[in-house]
PDB file of C-alpha atoms and ligand atoms in Angstrom:
ATOM      1  CA  MET V1014     -54.440   2.524 -27.161  1.00 53.00           C
ATOM      2  CA  THR V1015     -53.951   6.039 -28.683  1.00 58.00           C
ATOM      3  CA  ALA V1016     -50.999   6.958 -31.257  1.00 56.00           C
ATOM      4  CA  THR V1017     -49.102   9.148 -28.640  1.00 57.00           C
ATOM      5  CA  THR V1018     -49.111   6.216 -26.125  1.00 60.00           C
ATOM      6  CA  LEU V1019     -47.919   3.716 -28.734  1.00 58.00           C
ATOM      7  CA  THR V1020     -45.029   6.180 -29.880  1.00 71.00           C
ATOM      8  CA  SER V1021     -44.092   6.826 -26.196  1.00 75.00           C
ATOM      9  CA  THR V1022     -44.298   2.946 -25.578  1.00 78.00           C
ATOM     10  CA  THR V1023     -42.033   2.086 -28.678  1.00 78.00           C
ATOM     11  CA  ARG V1024     -39.500   4.756 -27.848  1.00 77.00           C
ATOM     12  CA  THR V1025     -39.283   3.472 -24.101  1.00 80.00           C
ATOM     13  CA  ALA V1026     -38.695  -0.055 -25.500  1.00 81.00           C
ATOM     14  CA  ALA V1027     -35.996   1.346 -27.951  1.00 81.00           C
ATOM     15  CA  ASP V1028     -34.292   3.333 -25.114  1.00 82.00           C
ATOM     16  CA  ALA V1029     -34.090   0.162 -22.861  1.00 84.00           C
ATOM     17  CA  ALA V1030     -32.578  -1.963 -25.738  1.00 88.00           C
ATOM     18  CA  ARG V1031     -30.101   1.041 -26.405  1.00 92.00           C
ATOM     19  CA  VAL V1032     -29.106   1.643 -22.590  1.00 93.00           C
ATOM     20  CA  PRO V1033     -27.000  -1.489 -21.849  1.00 94.00           C
ATOM     21  CA  LEU V1034     -24.897  -0.994 -25.134  1.00 95.00           C
ATOM     22  CA  MET V1035     -24.399   2.581 -24.070  1.00 95.00           C
ATOM     23  CA  LEU V1036     -23.514   1.588 -20.578  1.00 96.00           C
ATOM     24  CA  SER V1037     -20.822  -0.766 -21.653  1.00 96.00           C
ATOM     25  CA  GLU V1038     -19.386   1.509 -24.029  1.00 97.00           C
ATOM     26  CA  LEU V1039     -19.059   4.090 -21.133  1.00 96.00           C
ATOM     27  CA  ARG V1040     -17.779   1.523 -18.641  1.00 96.00           C
ATOM     28  CA  LEU V1041     -20.395   1.433 -16.383  1.00 96.00           C
ATOM     29  CA  PRO V1042     -20.905  -2.140 -15.264  1.00 96.00           C
ATOM     30  CA  THR V1043     -22.807  -1.440 -11.930  1.00 97.00           C
ATOM     31  CA  ILE V1044     -25.362   0.618 -13.463  1.00 97.00           C
ATOM     32  CA  LYS V1045     -25.651  -1.720 -16.408  1.00 96.00           C
ATOM     33  CA  ARG V1046     -26.417  -4.483 -13.784  1.00 96.00           C
ATOM     34  CA  LEU V1047     -28.790  -2.464 -11.541  1.00 97.00           C
ATOM     35  CA  TRP V1048     -30.585  -0.014 -13.709  1.00 96.00           C
ATOM     36  CA  ALA V1049     -33.399  -2.141 -15.168  1.00 94.00           C
ATOM     37  CA  ASP V1050     -34.367  -3.265 -11.378  1.00 96.00           C
ATOM     38  CA  LEU V1051     -34.022   0.309 -10.237  1.00 96.00           C
ATOM     39  CA  ALA V1052     -35.968   1.825 -13.176  1.00 95.00           C
ATOM     40  CA  GLU V1053     -38.744  -0.405 -12.456  1.00 95.00           C
ATOM     41  CA  GLN V1054     -38.647   0.522  -8.679  1.00 97.00           C
ATOM     42  CA  SER V1055     -38.248   4.109  -9.600  1.00 97.00           C
ATOM     43  CA  ASN V1056     -41.532   3.969 -11.815  1.00 95.00           C
ATOM     44  CA  ARG V1057     -43.741   1.790  -9.203  1.00 97.00           C
ATOM     45  CA  GLU V1058     -42.753   4.172  -6.639  1.00 97.00           C
ATOM     46  CA  GLY V1059     -42.885   7.416  -8.478  1.00 97.00           C
ATOM     47  CA  TRP V1060     -39.410   8.699  -7.689  1.00 97.00           C
ATOM     48  CA  PRO V1061     -38.285  11.936  -9.141  1.00 97.00           C
ATOM     49  CA  ALA V1062     -35.711  11.568 -11.966  1.00 96.00           C
ATOM     50  CA  GLN V1063     -33.188  13.289  -9.640  1.00 97.00           C
ATOM     51  CA  ARG V1064     -33.429  10.395  -6.983  1.00 97.00           C
ATOM     52  CA  PHE V1065     -33.098   7.581  -9.712  1.00 97.00           C
ATOM     53  CA  LEU V1066     -30.048   9.019 -11.244  1.00 97.00           C
ATOM     54  CA  GLY V1067     -28.360   9.790  -7.880  1.00 98.00           C
ATOM     55  CA  ALA V1068     -29.009   6.249  -6.929  1.00 97.00           C
ATOM     56  CA  LEU V1069     -27.528   4.680  -9.894  1.00 97.00           C
ATOM     57  CA  LEU V1070     -24.564   6.832  -9.638  1.00 97.00           C
ATOM     58  CA  GLU V1071     -23.972   6.164  -6.027  1.00 97.00           C
ATOM     59  CA  HIS V1072     -23.900   2.436  -6.661  1.00 97.00           C
ATOM     60  CA  GLU V1073     -21.417   2.916  -9.632  1.00 97.00           C
ATOM     61  CA  MET V1074     -19.074   4.763  -7.302  1.00 97.00           C
ATOM     62  CA  ALA V1075     -19.285   2.403  -4.475  1.00 97.00           C
ATOM     63  CA  GLU V1076     -18.392  -0.536  -6.317  1.00 96.00           C
ATOM     64  CA  ARG V1077     -15.741   1.497  -8.212  1.00 95.00           C
ATOM     65  CA  GLU V1078     -13.868   2.315  -5.058  1.00 94.00           C
ATOM     66  CA  THR V1079     -14.334  -1.399  -3.824  1.00 95.00           C
ATOM     67  CA  ARG V1080     -12.660  -2.562  -7.061  1.00 95.00           C
ATOM     68  CA  ARG V1081     -10.036  -0.004  -6.804  1.00 94.00           C
ATOM     69  CA  LEU V1082      -9.124  -0.735  -3.092  1.00 95.00           C
ATOM     70  CA  ALA V1083      -9.036  -4.692  -4.082  1.00 95.00           C
ATOM     71  CA  ARG V1084      -6.684  -4.115  -6.983  1.00 96.00           C
ATOM     72  CA  ALA V1085      -4.637  -1.721  -4.900  1.00 96.00           C
ATOM     73  CA  ARG V1086      -4.195  -4.189  -2.229  1.00 96.00           C
ATOM     74  CA  ALA V1087      -3.277  -7.222  -4.481  1.00 96.00           C
ATOM     75  CA  ASP V1088      -0.906  -4.873  -6.212  1.00 97.00           C
ATOM     76  CA  SER V1089       0.837  -3.871  -3.098  1.00 98.00           C
ATOM     77  CA  GLN V1090       1.930  -7.177  -1.977  1.00 98.00           C
ATOM     78  CA  LEU V1091       1.530  -6.177   1.611  1.00 98.00           C
ATOM     79  CA  PRO V1092       1.381  -8.947   4.289  1.00 96.00           C
ATOM     80  CA  PRO V1093      -2.436  -9.431   4.810  1.00 93.00           C
ATOM     81  CA  GLY V1094      -3.789  -9.002   8.354  1.00 92.00           C
ATOM     82  CA  LYS V1095      -0.746  -6.918   9.629  1.00 96.00           C
ATOM     83  CA  SER V1096      -2.864  -3.667   9.908  1.00 96.00           C
ATOM     84  CA  LEU V1097      -2.726  -0.802  12.406  1.00 97.00           C
ATOM     85  CA  SER V1098      -5.823  -2.020  14.418  1.00 96.00           C
ATOM     86  CA  GLU V1099      -3.736  -5.353  15.157  1.00 96.00           C
ATOM     87  CA  PHE V1100      -0.661  -3.660  16.234  1.00 96.00           C
ATOM     88  CA  ASP V1101      -0.447  -3.301  20.226  1.00 95.00           C
ATOM     89  CA  PHE V1102       1.554  -0.179  20.777  1.00 95.00           C
ATOM     90  CA  ALA V1103       1.948  -0.620  24.388  1.00 94.00           C
ATOM     91  CA  ALA V1104       4.542  -3.248  23.372  1.00 93.00           C
ATOM     92  CA  VAL V1105       6.570  -0.554  21.964  1.00 93.00           C
ATOM     93  CA  SER V1106       7.261   2.289  24.364  1.00 91.00           C
ATOM     94  CA  THR V1107       9.585   3.983  21.872  1.00 92.00           C
ATOM     95  CA  VAL V1108       6.813   4.660  19.284  1.00 95.00           C
ATOM     96  CA  SER V1109       3.980   6.968  19.955  1.00 95.00           C
ATOM     97  CA  LYS V1110       0.582   5.748  18.623  1.00 96.00           C
ATOM     98  CA  ALA V1111      -0.498   9.501  17.940  1.00 96.00           C
ATOM     99  CA  HIS V1112       2.586   9.918  15.804  1.00 96.00           C
ATOM    100  CA  VAL V1113       2.234   6.649  13.567  1.00 97.00           C
ATOM    101  CA  MET V1114      -1.726   7.268  13.440  1.00 97.00           C
ATOM    102  CA  ALA V1115      -0.651  11.055  11.912  1.00 96.00           C
ATOM    103  CA  LEU V1116       1.588   9.330   9.555  1.00 96.00           C
ATOM    104  CA  ALA V1117      -1.066   6.945   8.505  1.00 97.00           C
ATOM    105  CA  GLU V1118      -3.659   9.690   8.025  1.00 95.00           C
ATOM    106  CA  ALA V1119      -1.511  12.573   6.665  1.00 88.00           C
ATOM    107  CA  ASP V1120      -0.987  12.877   2.721  1.00 89.00           C
ATOM    108  CA  SER V1121       1.578  15.587   2.733  1.00 94.00           C
ATOM    109  CA  TRP V1122       4.732  13.347   3.556  1.00 96.00           C
ATOM    110  CA  ILE V1123       3.756  11.119   0.988  1.00 97.00           C
ATOM    111  CA  ALA V1124       2.786  14.009  -1.624  1.00 96.00           C
ATOM    112  CA  GLN V1125       6.387  15.649  -0.764  1.00 96.00           C
ATOM    113  CA  GLY V1126       8.098  12.211  -1.094  1.00 96.00           C
ATOM    114  CA  HIS V1127       9.379  12.114   2.207  1.00 97.00           C
ATOM    115  CA  ASN V1128      10.795   8.761   3.867  1.00 97.00           C
ATOM    116  CA  LEU V1129       9.827   6.525   6.667  1.00 97.00           C
ATOM    117  CA  LEU V1130      12.783   4.468   8.388  1.00 96.00           C
ATOM    118  CA  ALA V1131      12.221   2.109  11.365  1.00 96.00           C
ATOM    119  CA  PHE V1132      15.011   0.387  13.208  1.00 94.00           C
ATOM    120  CA  GLY V1133      14.915  -2.368  15.725  1.00 93.00           C
ATOM    121  CA  PRO V1134      15.996  -5.936  16.590  1.00 93.00           C
ATOM    122  CA  PRO V1135      14.223  -8.910  14.865  1.00 93.00           C
ATOM    123  CA  GLY V1136      10.683  -9.340  16.151  1.00 93.00           C
ATOM    124  CA  ALA V1137      10.399  -5.839  17.429  1.00 95.00           C
ATOM    125  CA  GLY V1138       7.248  -5.344  15.221  1.00 96.00           C
ATOM    126  CA  LYS V1139       9.050  -3.319  12.171  1.00 97.00           C
ATOM    127  CA  THR V1140       7.433  -5.078   9.461  1.00 97.00           C
ATOM    128  CA  HIS V1141       4.037  -5.263  11.042  1.00 97.00           C
ATOM    129  CA  LEU V1142       4.218  -1.349  11.774  1.00 98.00           C
ATOM    130  CA  MET V1143       5.238  -0.591   8.227  1.00 98.00           C
ATOM    131  CA  ALA V1144       2.547  -3.077   6.716  1.00 98.00           C
ATOM    132  CA  GLY V1145      -0.002  -1.271   8.951  1.00 98.00           C
ATOM    133  CA  ILE V1146       0.884   2.265   7.754  1.00 98.00           C
ATOM    134  CA  GLY V1147       0.886   0.831   4.034  1.00 98.00           C
ATOM    135  CA  HIS V1148      -2.524  -0.540   4.392  1.00 97.00           C
ATOM    136  CA  ALA V1149      -3.864   2.671   5.970  1.00 97.00           C
ATOM    137  CA  LEU V1150      -2.351   4.840   3.205  1.00 97.00           C
ATOM    138  CA  ILE V1151      -4.074   2.552   0.656  1.00 97.00           C
ATOM    139  CA  GLU V1152      -7.311   3.157   2.242  1.00 94.00           C
ATOM    140  CA  ARG V1153      -6.814   6.710   1.564  1.00 94.00           C
ATOM    141  CA  GLY V1154      -5.910   6.279  -2.201  1.00 94.00           C
ATOM    142  CA  HIS V1155      -2.257   5.940  -2.188  1.00 96.00           C
ATOM    143  CA  LYS V1156      -0.268   3.388  -4.215  1.00 97.00           C
ATOM    144  CA  VAL V1157       1.893   1.254  -2.165  1.00 98.00           C
ATOM    145  CA  LEU V1158       4.536  -1.449  -2.867  1.00 98.00           C
ATOM    146  CA  PHE V1159       5.861  -3.814  -0.098  1.00 98.00           C
ATOM    147  CA  SER V1160       8.860  -5.893  -1.072  1.00 97.00           C
ATOM    148  CA  ARG V1161      11.759  -7.525   0.613  1.00 96.00           C
ATOM    149  CA  THR V1162      14.716  -5.501  -0.244  1.00 93.00           C
ATOM    150  CA  SER V1163      16.720  -8.379  -1.509  1.00 91.00           C
ATOM    151  CA  GLU V1164      13.716  -9.459  -3.942  1.00 93.00           C
ATOM    152  CA  LEU V1165      13.528  -5.922  -5.290  1.00 94.00           C
ATOM    153  CA  VAL V1166      17.296  -5.894  -5.847  1.00 92.00           C
ATOM    154  CA  GLN V1167      17.011  -9.019  -7.810  1.00 91.00           C
ATOM    155  CA  ARG V1168      14.373  -7.691 -10.104  1.00 94.00           C
ATOM    156  CA  LEU V1169      16.405  -4.578 -10.697  1.00 93.00           C
ATOM    157  CA  GLN V1170      19.547  -6.313 -11.196  1.00 92.00           C
ATOM    158  CA  ALA V1171      17.744  -8.713 -13.939  1.00 93.00           C
ATOM    159  CA  ALA V1172      16.289  -5.523 -15.526  1.00 94.00           C
ATOM    160  CA  ARG V1173      19.742  -3.968 -15.645  1.00 93.00           C
ATOM    161  CA  ARG V1174      21.298  -7.035 -17.325  1.00 93.00           C
ATOM    162  CA  ASP V1175      18.586  -6.657 -19.805  1.00 95.00           C
ATOM    163  CA  LEU V1176      19.256  -3.042 -20.278  1.00 94.00           C
ATOM    164  CA  ARG V1177      15.923  -2.072 -19.053  1.00 94.00           C
ATOM    165  CA  LEU V1178      16.562  -0.779 -15.619  1.00 93.00           C
ATOM    166  CA  PRO V1179      15.270   2.727 -16.351  1.00 93.00           C
ATOM    167  CA  ALA V1180      11.907   1.295 -17.619  1.00 94.00           C
ATOM    168  CA  GLU V1181      11.702  -0.947 -14.272  1.00 94.00           C
ATOM    169  CA  LEU V1182      12.545   2.269 -12.252  1.00 94.00           C
ATOM    170  CA  ALA V1183       9.858   3.993 -14.050  1.00 93.00           C
ATOM    171  CA  LYS V1184       7.432   1.165 -13.375  1.00 95.00           C
ATOM    172  CA  LEU V1185       7.951   1.534  -9.734  1.00 97.00           C
ATOM    173  CA  ASP V1186       7.518   5.329 -10.150  1.00 95.00           C
ATOM    174  CA  ARG V1187       3.473   4.609 -10.020  1.00 95.00           C
ATOM    175  CA  PHE V1188       3.713   3.578  -6.312  1.00 97.00           C
ATOM    176  CA  ASP V1189       3.606   6.584  -3.993  1.00 97.00           C
ATOM    177  CA  LEU V1190       5.441   4.539  -1.171  1.00 98.00           C
ATOM    178  CA  LEU V1191       7.873   1.609  -1.651  1.00 98.00           C
ATOM    179  CA  VAL V1192       8.425  -0.174   1.481  1.00 98.00           C
ATOM    180  CA  LEU V1193      11.869  -2.069   1.429  1.00 96.00           C
ATOM    181  CA  ASP V1194      11.592  -4.533   4.212  1.00 96.00           C
ATOM    182  CA  ASP V1195      15.025  -5.938   5.647  1.00 93.00           C
ATOM    183  CA  PHE V1196      17.101  -3.308   4.123  1.00 91.00           C
ATOM    184  CA  SER V1197      20.241  -4.393   5.987  1.00 83.00           C
ATOM    185  CA  TYR V1198      19.667  -7.994   6.152  1.00 70.00           C
ATOM    186  CA  ALA V1199      22.352  -9.220   3.551  1.00 64.00           C
ATOM    187  CA  LYS V1200      25.581  -8.151   2.852  1.00 63.00           C
ATOM    188  CA  ARG V1201      25.512  -6.875  -0.999  1.00 69.00           C
ATOM    189  CA  ASP V1202      27.986  -6.981  -3.910  1.00 76.00           C
ATOM    190  CA  GLN V1203      28.787  -3.815  -5.919  1.00 75.00           C
ATOM    191  CA  ALA V1204      26.195  -4.604  -8.532  1.00 76.00           C
ATOM    192  CA  GLU V1205      23.387  -5.140  -6.037  1.00 79.00           C
ATOM    193  CA  THR V1206      24.441  -1.986  -4.205  1.00 81.00           C
ATOM    194  CA  SER V1207      24.670   0.151  -7.146  1.00 85.00           C
ATOM    195  CA  VAL V1208      20.965  -0.590  -8.171  1.00 90.00           C
ATOM    196  CA  LEU V1209      19.720  -0.028  -4.804  1.00 89.00           C
ATOM    197  CA  PHE V1210      21.583   3.321  -4.781  1.00 89.00           C
ATOM    198  CA  GLU V1211      20.148   4.310  -8.249  1.00 91.00           C
ATOM    199  CA  LEU V1212      16.611   3.492  -6.881  1.00 94.00           C
ATOM    200  CA  ILE V1213      17.256   5.828  -3.889  1.00 94.00           C
ATOM    201  CA  CYS V1214      18.475   8.568  -6.173  1.00 93.00           C
ATOM    202  CA  GLU V1215      15.578   8.066  -8.552  1.00 93.00           C
ATOM    203  CA  ARG V1216      12.985   8.546  -5.974  1.00 95.00           C
ATOM    204  CA  TYR V1217      14.819  11.115  -3.939  1.00 94.00           C
ATOM    205  CA  GLU V1218      12.507  14.170  -2.978  1.00 93.00           C
ATOM    206  CA  ARG V1219       9.885  12.895  -5.228  1.00 95.00           C
ATOM    207  CA  LYS V1220       8.365   9.392  -4.202  1.00 97.00           C
ATOM    208  CA  SER V1221       8.614   7.977  -0.633  1.00 98.00           C
ATOM    209  CA  ILE V1222      10.819   4.875   0.754  1.00 97.00           C
ATOM    210  CA  ALA V1223       9.892   3.246   3.908  1.00 97.00           C
ATOM    211  CA  ILE V1224      12.761   1.143   5.381  1.00 96.00           C
ATOM    212  CA  THR V1225      12.859  -1.666   8.179  1.00 96.00           C
ATOM    213  CA  ALA V1226      16.245  -2.456   9.101  1.00 94.00           C
ATOM    214  CA  ASN V1227      18.091  -4.319  12.128  1.00 91.00           C
ATOM    215  CA  ALA V1228      21.312  -2.340  11.759  1.00 80.00           C
ATOM    216  CA  PRO V1229      21.318   1.324  12.406  1.00 79.00           C
ATOM    217  CA  PHE V1230      23.315   3.534  10.099  1.00 79.00           C
ATOM    218  CA  SER V1231      26.623   3.120  11.962  1.00 75.00           C
ATOM    219  CA  GLU V1232      26.651  -0.566  10.452  1.00 77.00           C
ATOM    220  CA  TRP V1233      25.388   0.417   6.877  1.00 78.00           C
ATOM    221  CA  ASP V1234      28.729   0.294   5.563  1.00 74.00           C
ATOM    222  CA  GLN V1235      27.816  -3.425   5.499  1.00 71.00           C
ATOM    223  CA  VAL V1236      24.908  -2.518   3.348  1.00 74.00           C
ATOM    224  CA  PHE V1237      27.036  -0.717   0.924  1.00 76.00           C
ATOM    225  CA  PRO V1238      30.670  -1.866   0.711  1.00 69.00           C
ATOM    226  CA  ASP V1239      31.490   1.628  -0.918  1.00 78.00           C
ATOM    227  CA  LYS V1240      31.794   4.064   1.941  1.00 80.00           C
ATOM    228  CA  ALA V1241      31.292   7.332  -0.274  1.00 83.00           C
ATOM    229  CA  MET V1242      28.106   5.505  -1.482  1.00 82.00           C
ATOM    230  CA  THR V1243      26.824   4.625   2.157  1.00 83.00           C
ATOM    231  CA  VAL V1244      27.207   8.363   2.953  1.00 86.00           C
ATOM    232  CA  ALA V1245      25.326   9.578  -0.084  1.00 87.00           C
ATOM    233  CA  ALA V1246      22.487   6.742   0.243  1.00 87.00           C
ATOM    234  CA  VAL V1247      22.115   7.610   3.941  1.00 89.00           C
ATOM    235  CA  ASP V1248      22.207  11.302   3.226  1.00 89.00           C
ATOM    236  CA  ARG V1249      19.340  11.201   0.709  1.00 91.00           C
ATOM    237  CA  LEU V1250      17.331   8.555   2.796  1.00 91.00           C
ATOM    238  CA  VAL V1251      17.071  10.787   6.174  1.00 90.00           C
ATOM    239  CA  HIS V1252      17.169  14.273   4.449  1.00 91.00           C
ATOM    240  CA  HIS V1253      13.275  14.268   4.775  1.00 92.00           C
ATOM    241  CA  ALA V1254      12.549  11.254   6.986  1.00 93.00           C
ATOM    242  CA  THR V1255      10.689  10.262  10.219  1.00 95.00           C
ATOM    243  CA  ILE V1256      12.731   7.541  12.146  1.00 94.00           C
ATOM    244  CA  LEU V1257      10.994   5.206  14.267  1.00 95.00           C
ATOM    245  CA  GLU V1258      13.543   3.667  16.834  1.00 93.00           C
ATOM    246  CA  MET V1259      11.990   0.051  17.998  1.00 93.00           C
ATOM    247  CA  ASN V1260      14.577  -0.959  20.414  1.00 87.00           C
ATOM    248  CA  VAL V1261      12.305  -3.395  22.344  1.00 86.00           C
ATOM    249  CA  GLU V1262      12.603  -7.180  22.735  1.00 84.00           C
ATOM    250  CA  SER V1263      10.999  -9.387  20.323  1.00 86.00           C
ATOM    251  CA  TYR V1264       7.145  -9.486  20.231  1.00 86.00           C
ATOM    252  CA  ARG V1265       7.295 -13.156  19.333  1.00 79.00           C
ATOM    253  CA  ARG V1266       9.551 -13.989  22.277  1.00 80.00           C
ATOM    254  CA  ARG V1267       7.483 -11.880  24.795  1.00 79.00           C
ATOM    255  CA  ALA V1268       4.159 -13.489  23.298  1.00 77.00           C
ATOM    256  CA  ALA V1269       5.765 -16.840  23.881  1.00 77.00           C
ATOM    257  CA  LEU V1270       6.839 -16.387  27.497  1.00 72.00           C
ATOM    258  CA  PRO V1271       3.412 -16.559  29.341  1.00 64.00           C
ATOM    259  CA  ALA V1272       2.355 -19.673  27.391  1.00 58.00           C
ATOM    260  CA  ARG V1273       5.813 -21.319  28.023  1.00 54.00           C
ATOM    261  CA  ARG V1274       5.533 -20.328  32.041  1.00 54.00           C
ATOM    262  CA  GLN V1275       2.079 -21.696  31.971  1.00 49.00           C
ATOM    263  CA  ARG V1276       3.228 -25.192  30.457  1.00 53.00           C
ATOM    264  CA  SER V1277       5.900 -25.458  33.057  1.00 50.00           C
ATOM    265  CA  ALA V1278       3.648 -24.251  35.980  1.00 46.00           C
ATOM    266  CA  PRO V1279       2.809 -27.059  38.558  1.00 47.00           C
ATOM    267  CA  ALA V1280      -0.724 -28.074  37.981  1.00 42.00           C
ATOM    268  CA  ALA V1281      -3.014 -26.523  40.562  1.00 41.00           C
ATOM    269  CA  GLN V1282      -4.140 -28.924  43.351  1.00 38.00           C
TER     270      GLN V1282
HETATM  271  P1  ADP Y1618      10.234  -7.371  12.542  1.00 88.28           P
HETATM  272  O1  ADP Y1618      10.072  -6.966  11.349  1.00 88.28           O
HETATM  273  O2  ADP Y1618      10.868  -6.399  13.608  1.00 88.28           O
HETATM  274  O3  ADP Y1618      11.199  -8.526  12.862  1.00 88.28           O
HETATM  275  P2  ADP Y1618       7.663  -8.298  12.802  1.00 88.28           P
HETATM  276  O4  ADP Y1618       6.848  -7.195  12.514  1.00 88.28           O
HETATM  277  O5  ADP Y1618       7.949  -9.397  11.817  1.00 88.28           O
HETATM  278  O6  ADP Y1618       9.073  -7.749  13.417  1.00 88.28           O
HETATM  279  O7  ADP Y1618       6.979  -8.878  13.911  1.00 88.28           O
HETATM  280  C1  ADP Y1618       7.001 -10.303  14.515  1.00 88.28           C
HETATM  281  C2  ADP Y1618       5.469 -10.928  14.831  1.00 88.28           C
HETATM  282  O8  ADP Y1618       5.080 -10.362  15.840  1.00 88.28           O
HETATM  283  C3  ADP Y1618       4.599 -10.627  13.501  1.00 88.28           C
HETATM  284  O9  ADP Y1618       3.671 -11.811  13.653  1.00 88.28           O
HETATM  285  C4  ADP Y1618       3.895  -9.417  14.203  1.00 88.28           C
HETATM  286  O10 ADP Y1618       2.459  -9.400  13.717  1.00 88.28           O
HETATM  287  C5  ADP Y1618       4.019  -9.656  15.789  1.00 88.28           C
HETATM  288  N1  ADP Y1618       3.984  -8.295  16.289  1.00 88.28           N
HETATM  289  C6  ADP Y1618       5.375  -7.753  16.557  1.00 88.28           C
HETATM  290  N2  ADP Y1618       5.046  -6.435  17.255  1.00 88.28           N
HETATM  291  C7  ADP Y1618       3.637  -6.617  17.411  1.00 88.28           C
HETATM  292  C8  ADP Y1618       2.896  -5.412  18.058  1.00 88.28           C
HETATM  293  N3  ADP Y1618       3.286  -4.427  18.686  1.00 88.28           N
HETATM  294  N4  ADP Y1618       1.520  -5.732  18.356  1.00 88.28           N
HETATM  295  C9  ADP Y1618       0.991  -7.086  17.908  1.00 88.28           C
HETATM  296  N5  ADP Y1618       1.791  -7.895  17.101  1.00 88.28           N
HETATM  297  C10 ADP Y1618       3.127  -7.666  16.832  1.00 88.28           C
HETATM  298 MG1   MG Y1619      10.413  -7.803   9.571  1.00 88.28          MG
END
């Protein structure tokens, strides 16, 4: 072995020893896991250096995206399985599939902090539709948080009691879209109403809110006992908003009907 090859072999070994440390320091776990095998393949098959580097970076980016998606889905608390591909648009004649798909695929309304409101009776598919839009937005890189309105109100009230309401509202700011499910479900007292109102004001024209509600606006004085507050809240929510009217019969009930008919039908002779 000549002196030159000896130096080069020693250098290669020294580099190989340093690479994992440097990859840890740079937080590139996928490249750290794959580089040795890929380097061997690359040497064996005589890849140009560009191809080797490109392959490593591609793997790192793909896994980073997978991890990001998994984290965003877990953080969102969206009901799993309620995607737009599972939603039967034919069952809701008042909602256009093209319109919903455009909302799910467009970033501008989210960037501008516009809102989305879905109204309809129980079982109409409001939660499913909003969750489907939420899942689609996560795929596009947005951050979404789904919560029953009453649970979020409890959380905000607890924060107010501990004098950390501004901090709690700021935490919600990292979500581009907040889905408040069953907004009009329960009558609230003054304290509950005021945290909800503060949340709406805080996000107004900055960050989007999506709401599902059984009761239309006319009945919202049940939601906000103070009339002036109802008007102010509705005003902010609808100022830049898309409204989806889902006045259809319960999907659950309709889905149950054929089965019930089948069960009660006389057996074929
Ligand atoms: P709502 O929130 O209006 O009370 P949900 O979204 O909870 O109604 O819908 C009730 C059930 O029916 C859920 O299991 C949901 O997945 C299903 N569902 C409702 N509408 C549809 C639809 N158009 N296509 C598929 N499933 C639907
Ligand atoms: Mg619902």
